Short mmCIF file of C-alpha atoms and ligand atoms in Angstrom, two decimals:
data_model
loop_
_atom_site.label_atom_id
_atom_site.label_comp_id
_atom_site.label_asym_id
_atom_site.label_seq_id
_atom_site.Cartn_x
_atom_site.Cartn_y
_atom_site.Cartn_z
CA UNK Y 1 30.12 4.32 3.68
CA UNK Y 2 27.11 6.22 1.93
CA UNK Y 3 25.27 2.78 -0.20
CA UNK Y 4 23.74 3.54 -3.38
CA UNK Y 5 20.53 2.19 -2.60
CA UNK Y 6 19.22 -0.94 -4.78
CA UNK Y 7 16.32 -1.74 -2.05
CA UNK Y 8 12.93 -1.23 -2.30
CA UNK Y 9 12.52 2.15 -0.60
CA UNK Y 10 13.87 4.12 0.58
CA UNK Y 11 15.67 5.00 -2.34
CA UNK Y 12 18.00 7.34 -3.87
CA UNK Y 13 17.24 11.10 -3.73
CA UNK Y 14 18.87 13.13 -6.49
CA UNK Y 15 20.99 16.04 -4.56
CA UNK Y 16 18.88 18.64 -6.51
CA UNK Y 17 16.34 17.53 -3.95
CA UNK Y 18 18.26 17.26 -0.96
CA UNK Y 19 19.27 21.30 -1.71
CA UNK Y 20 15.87 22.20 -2.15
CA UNK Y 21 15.34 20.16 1.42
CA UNK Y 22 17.58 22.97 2.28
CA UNK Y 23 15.68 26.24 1.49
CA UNK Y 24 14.62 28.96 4.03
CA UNK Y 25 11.70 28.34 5.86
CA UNK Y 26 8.93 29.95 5.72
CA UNK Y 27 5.86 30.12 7.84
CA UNK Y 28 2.71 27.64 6.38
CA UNK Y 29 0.17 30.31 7.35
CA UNK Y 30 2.16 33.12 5.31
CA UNK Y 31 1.12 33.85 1.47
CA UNK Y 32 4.76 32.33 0.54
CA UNK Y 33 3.65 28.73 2.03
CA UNK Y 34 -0.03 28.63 0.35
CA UNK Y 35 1.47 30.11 -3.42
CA UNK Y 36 3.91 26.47 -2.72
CA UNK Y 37 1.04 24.37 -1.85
CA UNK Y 38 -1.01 25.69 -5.00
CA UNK Y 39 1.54 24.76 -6.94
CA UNK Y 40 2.61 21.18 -5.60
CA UNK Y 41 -0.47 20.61 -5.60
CA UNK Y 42 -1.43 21.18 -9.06
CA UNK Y 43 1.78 19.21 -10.18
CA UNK Y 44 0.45 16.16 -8.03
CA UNK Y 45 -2.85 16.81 -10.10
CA UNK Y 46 -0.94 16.62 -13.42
CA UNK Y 47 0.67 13.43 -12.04
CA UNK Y 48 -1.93 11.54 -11.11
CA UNK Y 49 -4.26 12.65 -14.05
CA UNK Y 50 -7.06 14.11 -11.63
CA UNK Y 51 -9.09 17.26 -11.14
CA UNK Y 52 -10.24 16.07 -7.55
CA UNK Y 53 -8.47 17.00 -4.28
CA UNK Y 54 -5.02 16.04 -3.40
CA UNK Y 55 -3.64 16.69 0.35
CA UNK Y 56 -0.24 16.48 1.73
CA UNK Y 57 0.10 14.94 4.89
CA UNK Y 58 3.21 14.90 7.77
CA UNK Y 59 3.74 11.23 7.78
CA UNK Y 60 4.52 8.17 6.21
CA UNK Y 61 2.12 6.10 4.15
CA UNK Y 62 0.63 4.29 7.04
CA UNK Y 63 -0.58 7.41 8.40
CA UNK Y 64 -2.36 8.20 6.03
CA UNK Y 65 -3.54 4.12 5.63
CA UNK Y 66 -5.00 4.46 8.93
CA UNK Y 67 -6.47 7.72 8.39
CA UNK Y 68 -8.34 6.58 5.40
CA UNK Y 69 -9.83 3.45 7.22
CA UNK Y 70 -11.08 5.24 9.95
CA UNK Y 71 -12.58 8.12 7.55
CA UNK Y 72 -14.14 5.80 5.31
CA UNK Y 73 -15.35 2.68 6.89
CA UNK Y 74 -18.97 2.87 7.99
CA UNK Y 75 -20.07 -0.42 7.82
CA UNK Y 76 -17.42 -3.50 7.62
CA UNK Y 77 -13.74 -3.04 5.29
CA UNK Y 78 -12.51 -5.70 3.08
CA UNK Y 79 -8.58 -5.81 2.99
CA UNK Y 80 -7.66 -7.55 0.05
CA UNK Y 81 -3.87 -9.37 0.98
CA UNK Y 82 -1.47 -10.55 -0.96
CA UNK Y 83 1.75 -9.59 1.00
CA UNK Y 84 3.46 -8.03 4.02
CA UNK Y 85 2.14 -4.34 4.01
CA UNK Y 86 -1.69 -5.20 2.34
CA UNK Y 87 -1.43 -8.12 5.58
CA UNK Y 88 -0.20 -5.30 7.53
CA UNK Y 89 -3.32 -2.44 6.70
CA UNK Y 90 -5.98 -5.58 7.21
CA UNK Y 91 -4.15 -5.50 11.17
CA UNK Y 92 -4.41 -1.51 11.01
CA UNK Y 93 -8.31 -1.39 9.87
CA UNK Y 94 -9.13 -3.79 13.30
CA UNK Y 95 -7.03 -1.97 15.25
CA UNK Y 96 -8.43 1.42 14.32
CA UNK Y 97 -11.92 -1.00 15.85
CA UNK Y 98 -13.59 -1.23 12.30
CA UNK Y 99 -15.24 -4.25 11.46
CA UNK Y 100 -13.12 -6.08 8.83
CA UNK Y 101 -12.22 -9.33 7.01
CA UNK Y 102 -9.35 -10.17 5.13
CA UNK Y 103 -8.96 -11.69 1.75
CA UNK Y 104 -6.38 -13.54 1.68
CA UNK Y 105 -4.58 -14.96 -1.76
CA UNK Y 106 -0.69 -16.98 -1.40
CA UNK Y 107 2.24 -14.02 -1.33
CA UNK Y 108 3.94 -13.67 -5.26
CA UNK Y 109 -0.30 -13.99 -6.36
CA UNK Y 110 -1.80 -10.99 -8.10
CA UNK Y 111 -5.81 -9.67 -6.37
CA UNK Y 112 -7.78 -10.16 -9.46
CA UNK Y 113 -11.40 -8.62 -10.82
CA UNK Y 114 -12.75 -11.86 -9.76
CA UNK Y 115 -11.72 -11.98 -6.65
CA UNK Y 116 -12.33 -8.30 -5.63
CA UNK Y 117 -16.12 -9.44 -7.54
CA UNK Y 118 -16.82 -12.13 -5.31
CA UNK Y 119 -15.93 -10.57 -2.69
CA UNK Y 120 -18.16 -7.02 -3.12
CA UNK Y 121 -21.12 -9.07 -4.04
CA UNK Y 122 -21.84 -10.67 -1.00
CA UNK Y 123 -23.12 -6.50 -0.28
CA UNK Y 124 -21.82 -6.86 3.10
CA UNK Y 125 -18.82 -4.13 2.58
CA UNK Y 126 -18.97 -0.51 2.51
CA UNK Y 127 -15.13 -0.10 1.71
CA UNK Y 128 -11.96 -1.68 -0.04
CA UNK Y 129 -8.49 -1.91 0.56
CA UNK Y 130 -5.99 -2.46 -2.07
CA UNK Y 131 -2.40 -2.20 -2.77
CA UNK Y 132 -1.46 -1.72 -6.31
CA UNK Y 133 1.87 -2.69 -6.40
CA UNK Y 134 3.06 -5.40 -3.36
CA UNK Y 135 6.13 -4.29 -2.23
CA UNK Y 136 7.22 -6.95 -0.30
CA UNK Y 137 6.42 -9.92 -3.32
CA UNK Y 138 6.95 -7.66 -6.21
CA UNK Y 139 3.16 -8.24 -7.88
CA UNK Y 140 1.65 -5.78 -9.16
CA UNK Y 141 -2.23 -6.31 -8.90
CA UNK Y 142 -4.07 -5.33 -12.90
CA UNK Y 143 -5.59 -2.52 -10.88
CA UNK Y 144 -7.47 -1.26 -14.78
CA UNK Y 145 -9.66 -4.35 -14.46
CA UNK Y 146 -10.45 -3.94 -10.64
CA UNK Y 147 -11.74 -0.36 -11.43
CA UNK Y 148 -14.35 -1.98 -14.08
CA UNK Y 149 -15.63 -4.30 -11.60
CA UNK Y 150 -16.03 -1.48 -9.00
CA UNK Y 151 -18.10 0.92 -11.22
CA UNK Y 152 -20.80 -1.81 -10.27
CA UNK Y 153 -20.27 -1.21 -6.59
CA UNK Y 154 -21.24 2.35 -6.38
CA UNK Y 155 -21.87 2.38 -2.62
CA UNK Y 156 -18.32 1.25 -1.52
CA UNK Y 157 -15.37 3.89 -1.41
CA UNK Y 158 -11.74 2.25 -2.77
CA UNK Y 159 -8.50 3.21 -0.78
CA UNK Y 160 -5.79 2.29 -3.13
CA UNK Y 161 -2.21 2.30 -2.26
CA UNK Y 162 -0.12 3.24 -4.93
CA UNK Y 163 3.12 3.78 -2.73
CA UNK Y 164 5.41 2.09 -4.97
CA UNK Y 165 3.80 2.64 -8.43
CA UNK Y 166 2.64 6.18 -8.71
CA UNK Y 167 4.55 8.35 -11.34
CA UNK Y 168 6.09 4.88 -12.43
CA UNK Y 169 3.49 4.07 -14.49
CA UNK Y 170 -0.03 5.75 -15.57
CA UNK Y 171 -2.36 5.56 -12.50
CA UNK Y 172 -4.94 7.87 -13.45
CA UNK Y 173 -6.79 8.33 -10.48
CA UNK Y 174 -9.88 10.02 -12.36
CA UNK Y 175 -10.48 7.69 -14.85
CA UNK Y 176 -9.99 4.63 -12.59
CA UNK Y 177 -12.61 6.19 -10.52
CA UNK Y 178 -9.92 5.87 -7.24
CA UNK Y 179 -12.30 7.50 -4.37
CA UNK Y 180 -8.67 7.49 -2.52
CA UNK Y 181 -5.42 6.86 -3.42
CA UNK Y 182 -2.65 6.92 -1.18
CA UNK Y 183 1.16 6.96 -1.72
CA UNK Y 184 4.09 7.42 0.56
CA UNK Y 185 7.30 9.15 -1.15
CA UNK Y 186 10.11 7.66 -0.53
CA UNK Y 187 9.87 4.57 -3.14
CA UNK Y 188 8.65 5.49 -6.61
CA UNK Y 189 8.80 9.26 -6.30
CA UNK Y 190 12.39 9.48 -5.23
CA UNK Y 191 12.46 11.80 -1.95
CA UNK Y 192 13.14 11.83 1.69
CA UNK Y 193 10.60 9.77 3.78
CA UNK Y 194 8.21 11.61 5.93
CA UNK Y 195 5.47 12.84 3.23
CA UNK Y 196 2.61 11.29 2.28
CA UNK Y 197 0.03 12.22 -0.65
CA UNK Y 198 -3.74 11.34 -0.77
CA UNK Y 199 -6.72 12.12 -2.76
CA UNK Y 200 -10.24 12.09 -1.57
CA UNK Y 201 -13.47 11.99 -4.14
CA UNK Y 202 -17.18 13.37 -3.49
CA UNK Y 203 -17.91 10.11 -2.46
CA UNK Y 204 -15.45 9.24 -0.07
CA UNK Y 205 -15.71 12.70 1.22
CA UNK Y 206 -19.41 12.47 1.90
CA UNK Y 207 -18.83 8.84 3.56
CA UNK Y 208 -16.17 10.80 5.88
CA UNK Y 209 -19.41 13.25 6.70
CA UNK Y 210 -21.42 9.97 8.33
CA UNK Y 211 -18.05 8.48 10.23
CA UNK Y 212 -17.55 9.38 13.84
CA UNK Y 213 -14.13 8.50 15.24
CA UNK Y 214 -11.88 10.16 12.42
CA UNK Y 215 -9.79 11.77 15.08
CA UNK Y 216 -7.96 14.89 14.52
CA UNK Y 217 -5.16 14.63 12.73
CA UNK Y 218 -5.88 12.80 9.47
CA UNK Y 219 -9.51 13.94 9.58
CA UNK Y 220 -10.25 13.89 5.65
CA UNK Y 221 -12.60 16.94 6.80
CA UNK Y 222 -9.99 18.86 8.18
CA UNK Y 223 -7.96 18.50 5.40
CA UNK Y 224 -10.61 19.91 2.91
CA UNK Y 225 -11.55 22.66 5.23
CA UNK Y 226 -7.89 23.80 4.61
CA UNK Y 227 -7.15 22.78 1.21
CA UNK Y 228 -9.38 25.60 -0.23
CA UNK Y 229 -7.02 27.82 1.56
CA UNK Y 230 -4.25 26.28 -0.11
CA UNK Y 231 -3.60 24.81 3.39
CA UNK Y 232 -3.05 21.90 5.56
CA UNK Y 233 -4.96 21.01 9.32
CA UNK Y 234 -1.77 21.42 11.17
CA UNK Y 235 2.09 22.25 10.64
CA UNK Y 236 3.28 19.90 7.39
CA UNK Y 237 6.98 19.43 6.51
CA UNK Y 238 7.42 22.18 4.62
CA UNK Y 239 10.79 21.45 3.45
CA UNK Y 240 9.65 18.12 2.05
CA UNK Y 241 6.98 20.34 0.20
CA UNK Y 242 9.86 21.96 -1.60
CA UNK Y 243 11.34 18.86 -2.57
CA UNK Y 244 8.21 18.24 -3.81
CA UNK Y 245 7.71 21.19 -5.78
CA UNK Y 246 11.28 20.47 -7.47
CA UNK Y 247 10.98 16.72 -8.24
CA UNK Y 248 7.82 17.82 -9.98
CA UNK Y 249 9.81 20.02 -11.94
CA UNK Y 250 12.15 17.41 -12.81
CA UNK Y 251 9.24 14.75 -13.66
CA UNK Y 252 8.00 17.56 -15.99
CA UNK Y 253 11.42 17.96 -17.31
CA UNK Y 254 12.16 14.23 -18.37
CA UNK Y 255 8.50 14.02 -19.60
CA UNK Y 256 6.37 11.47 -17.73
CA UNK Y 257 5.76 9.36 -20.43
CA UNK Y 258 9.77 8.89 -20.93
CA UNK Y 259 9.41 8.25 -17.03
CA UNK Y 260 7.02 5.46 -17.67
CA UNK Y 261 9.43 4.09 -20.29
CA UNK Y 262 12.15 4.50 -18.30
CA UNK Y 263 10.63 2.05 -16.13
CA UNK Y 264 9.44 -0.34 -18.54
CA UNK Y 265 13.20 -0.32 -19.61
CA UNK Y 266 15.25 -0.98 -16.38
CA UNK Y 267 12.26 -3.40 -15.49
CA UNK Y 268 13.29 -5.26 -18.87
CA UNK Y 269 16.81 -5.45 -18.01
CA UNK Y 270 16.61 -6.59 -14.45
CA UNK Y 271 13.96 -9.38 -15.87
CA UNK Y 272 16.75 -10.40 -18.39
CA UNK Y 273 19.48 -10.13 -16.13
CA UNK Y 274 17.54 -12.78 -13.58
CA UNK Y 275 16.84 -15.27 -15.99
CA UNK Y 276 20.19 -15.46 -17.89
CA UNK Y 277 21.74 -15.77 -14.21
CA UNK Y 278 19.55 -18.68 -13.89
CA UNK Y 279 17.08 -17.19 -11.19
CA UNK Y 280 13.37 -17.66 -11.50
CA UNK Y 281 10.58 -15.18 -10.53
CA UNK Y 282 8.48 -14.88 -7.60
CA UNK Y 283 5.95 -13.71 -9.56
CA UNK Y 284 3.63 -14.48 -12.32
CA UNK Y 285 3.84 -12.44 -15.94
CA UNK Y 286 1.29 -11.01 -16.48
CA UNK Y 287 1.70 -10.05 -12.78
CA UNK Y 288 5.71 -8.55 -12.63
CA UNK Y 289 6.00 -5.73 -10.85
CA UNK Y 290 7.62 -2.38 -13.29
CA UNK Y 291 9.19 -0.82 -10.05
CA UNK Y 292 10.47 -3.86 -8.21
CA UNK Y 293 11.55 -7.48 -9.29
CA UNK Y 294 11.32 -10.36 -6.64
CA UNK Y 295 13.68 -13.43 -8.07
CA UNK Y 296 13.47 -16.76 -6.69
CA UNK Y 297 16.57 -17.87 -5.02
CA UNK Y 298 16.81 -20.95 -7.33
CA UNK Y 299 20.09 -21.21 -7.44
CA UNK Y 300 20.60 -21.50 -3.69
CA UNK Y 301 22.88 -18.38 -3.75
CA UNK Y 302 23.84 -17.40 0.11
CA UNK Y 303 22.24 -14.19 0.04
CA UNK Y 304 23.53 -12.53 3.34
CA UNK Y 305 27.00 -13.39 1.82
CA UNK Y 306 25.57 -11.50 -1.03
CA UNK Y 307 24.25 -8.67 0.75
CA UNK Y 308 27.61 -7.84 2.76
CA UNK Y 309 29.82 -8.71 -0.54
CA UNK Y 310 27.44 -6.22 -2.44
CA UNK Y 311 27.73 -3.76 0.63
CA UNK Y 312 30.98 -3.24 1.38
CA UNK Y 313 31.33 -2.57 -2.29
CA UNK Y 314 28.58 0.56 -1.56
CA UNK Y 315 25.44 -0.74 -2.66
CA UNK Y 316 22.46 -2.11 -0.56
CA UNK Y 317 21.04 -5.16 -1.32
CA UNK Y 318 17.80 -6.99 -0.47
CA UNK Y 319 18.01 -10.13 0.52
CA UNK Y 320 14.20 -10.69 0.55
CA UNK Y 321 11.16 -9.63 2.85
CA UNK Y 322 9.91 -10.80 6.16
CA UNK Y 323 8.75 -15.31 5.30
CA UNK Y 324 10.51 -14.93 2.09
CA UNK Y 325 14.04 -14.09 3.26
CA UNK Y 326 16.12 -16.31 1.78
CA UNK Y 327 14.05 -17.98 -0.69
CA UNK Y 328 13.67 -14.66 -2.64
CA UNK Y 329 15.74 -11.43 -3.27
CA UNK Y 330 14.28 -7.64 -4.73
CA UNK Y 331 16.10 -5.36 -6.90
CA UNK Y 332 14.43 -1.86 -6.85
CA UNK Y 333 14.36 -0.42 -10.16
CA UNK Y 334 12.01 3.09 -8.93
CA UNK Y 335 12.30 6.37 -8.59
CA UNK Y 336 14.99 8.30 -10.56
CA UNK Y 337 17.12 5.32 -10.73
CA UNK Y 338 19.12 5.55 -14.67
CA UNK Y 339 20.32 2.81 -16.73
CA UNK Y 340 24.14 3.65 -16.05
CA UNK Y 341 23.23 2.97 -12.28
CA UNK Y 342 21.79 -0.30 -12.74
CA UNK Y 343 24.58 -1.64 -15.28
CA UNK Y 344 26.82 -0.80 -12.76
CA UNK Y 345 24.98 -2.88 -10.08
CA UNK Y 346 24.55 -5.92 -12.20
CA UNK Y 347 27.97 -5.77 -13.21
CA UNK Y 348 29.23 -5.75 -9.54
CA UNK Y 349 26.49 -8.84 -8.18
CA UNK Y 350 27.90 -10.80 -11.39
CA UNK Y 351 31.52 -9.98 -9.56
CA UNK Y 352 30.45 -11.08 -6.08
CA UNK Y 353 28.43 -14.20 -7.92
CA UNK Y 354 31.59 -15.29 -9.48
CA UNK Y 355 33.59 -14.80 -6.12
CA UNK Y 356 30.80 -17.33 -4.36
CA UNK Y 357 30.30 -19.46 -6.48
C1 LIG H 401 6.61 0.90 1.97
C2 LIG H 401 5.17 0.66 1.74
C3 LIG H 401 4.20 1.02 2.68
C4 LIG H 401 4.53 1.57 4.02
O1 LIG H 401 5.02 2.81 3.94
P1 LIG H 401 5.55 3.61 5.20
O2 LIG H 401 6.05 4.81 4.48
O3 LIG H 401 6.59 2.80 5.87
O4 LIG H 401 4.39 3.89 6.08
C5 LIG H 401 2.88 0.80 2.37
N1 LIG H 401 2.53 0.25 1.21
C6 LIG H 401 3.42 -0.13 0.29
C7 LIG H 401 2.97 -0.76 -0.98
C8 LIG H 401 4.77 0.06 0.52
O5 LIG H 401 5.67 -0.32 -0.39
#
């Protein structure tokens, strides 16, 4: 049975995209490829409110995670951590043999100015790692405040993951003063997995100069060598980039501030639907993720009964992340998702919560 997907990424492609997946190919050194590239490009510009570079890279987000830690660490990395995949990149920074320490704050917490403060004025890092929105806790980290307190760290580059947020929310990436910001696309931008976008400022561009070790295929060098030419370093996924160039169309078309308050509205309902159902939060307000919400299992509900209940009625369920399996559940409210689909999910866990209880 296809599951309409209620998880935290993937999630549900429209089928305009999936046809577009379908188009002719076409060779990426022919005119046709670069006159696509332009123009995803410059709709990824609109998007994330920036006049700077953005490349398209052939992989998932972690590609590109890696990529920018080995481009952009000269000196040592703080990882700031709050949850499974910021845990994960501090692991991917010392395996890619920088020097780096980890921050470390209790999963459902928020990183805060302070913290990211205290942690940049002991001058020994050259380069930050932060996720906006935590996935796996649903916290989203007030990522405004962080970009005051790093205007006083000139020297050190920020790599921000913005996987689950961008387009969700406004994340402008010039006016935060973001020297990299990284997203994946297949959890708030609504499309197939495989394609991952990334901007690169002066500055983090002439840190990449100094680096040795960037390797080949997520060299940020490469990719600006090419990007004048409309161009990427080696073959992308070029019928991603056309589902690209269509979603953009269709973020145009709804209007991205209705696709901010789109968000702000099924994140309302979801929030209200948790606490009248007697479930707590994971998280913190001011803290609550817009794209996600993490509930605490307060009620004791037997959430793999849940989960299969939910999916053989077609809808995938998360029954919580990694530690917090159990103890907490997620209900993905990203990407394209409307209010019809998420009445229609509520209304069928309230069934299955009735049946169990
Ligand atoms: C899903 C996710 C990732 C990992 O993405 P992949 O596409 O699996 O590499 C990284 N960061 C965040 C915040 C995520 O939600």
């Amino acid at each position: 049975m296809v599951k309409k997907l209620f998880i935290p990424g993937p999630v549900d492609v429209h089928p305009d995209i999936l046809q577009a997946m379908a188009s002719p190919m076409i060779g990426h050194r022919m005119p046709e490829y670069a006159a696509l590239h332009g123009r995803v490009t410059a709709g990824l510009k609109r998007v994330l409110a920036t006049d700077g570079r953005v490349f398209l890279a052939t992989s998932s987000a972690f590609g590109v995670m890696e990529g920018a830690v080995r481009n952009l660490v000269a000196k040592r990395c703080v990882n700031f951590c709050n949850g499974a995949f910021s845990d994960k990149w501090h692991d991917v920074t010392r395996r890619c043999g920088k020097e780096a320490d980890a921050v470390k704050v209790e999963w459902g917490k928020p990183i805060t100015p302070e913290i990211v403060d205290q942690a940049l004025a002991t001058g020994r890092y050259d380069a930050i790692t932060l996720i906006h929105n935590e996935t796996s806790t649903g916290v989203m980290s007030p990522l405004p405040e962080i970009a005051r307190v790093l205007r006083n760290y000139p020297d050190v580059v920020s790599i921000i993951d913005t996987v689950s947020s961008m387009s969700a929310l406004p994340v402008p990436v010039d006016e935060l003063g973001i020297d990299c910001c990284i997203f994946g696309v297949q959890k708030a931008f609504a499309l197939p997995p495989g394609l991952a976008v990334f901007t690169a400022s002066d500055k983090a561009l002439a840190r990449a100069r100094t680096v040795e070790g960037r390797g080949y295929y997520f060299d940020f060098l490469e990719f600006e060598a090419n990007d004048v030419k409309n161009n990427t370093p080696s073959t992308p996924c070029i019928s991603h980039i056309y589902a690209m160039d269509r979603q953009l169309e269709r973020f145009f078309a709804e209007g991205l501030e209705q696709r901010w308050a789109r968000h702000r509205q099924l994140a309302g309902m979801v929030r209200e639907w948790v606490a009248d159902r007697g479930y707590g939060f994971f998280a913190d307000e001011p803290y609550r993720s817009v794209t996600l919400t993490c509930a605490l299992n307060t009620r004791g509900t037997d959430l793999a009964r849940l989960k299969k209940m939910l999916g053989e009625r077609g809808y995938a369920f998360d029954d919580g992340y990694g530690t917090i399996k159990g103890k907490t559940f997620r209900i993905a409210h990203m990407g394209d998702m409307q209010r019809t689909d998420l009445e229609e999910f509520l209304a069928t866990a309230d069934e299955c919560l009735v049946e169990l209880a």
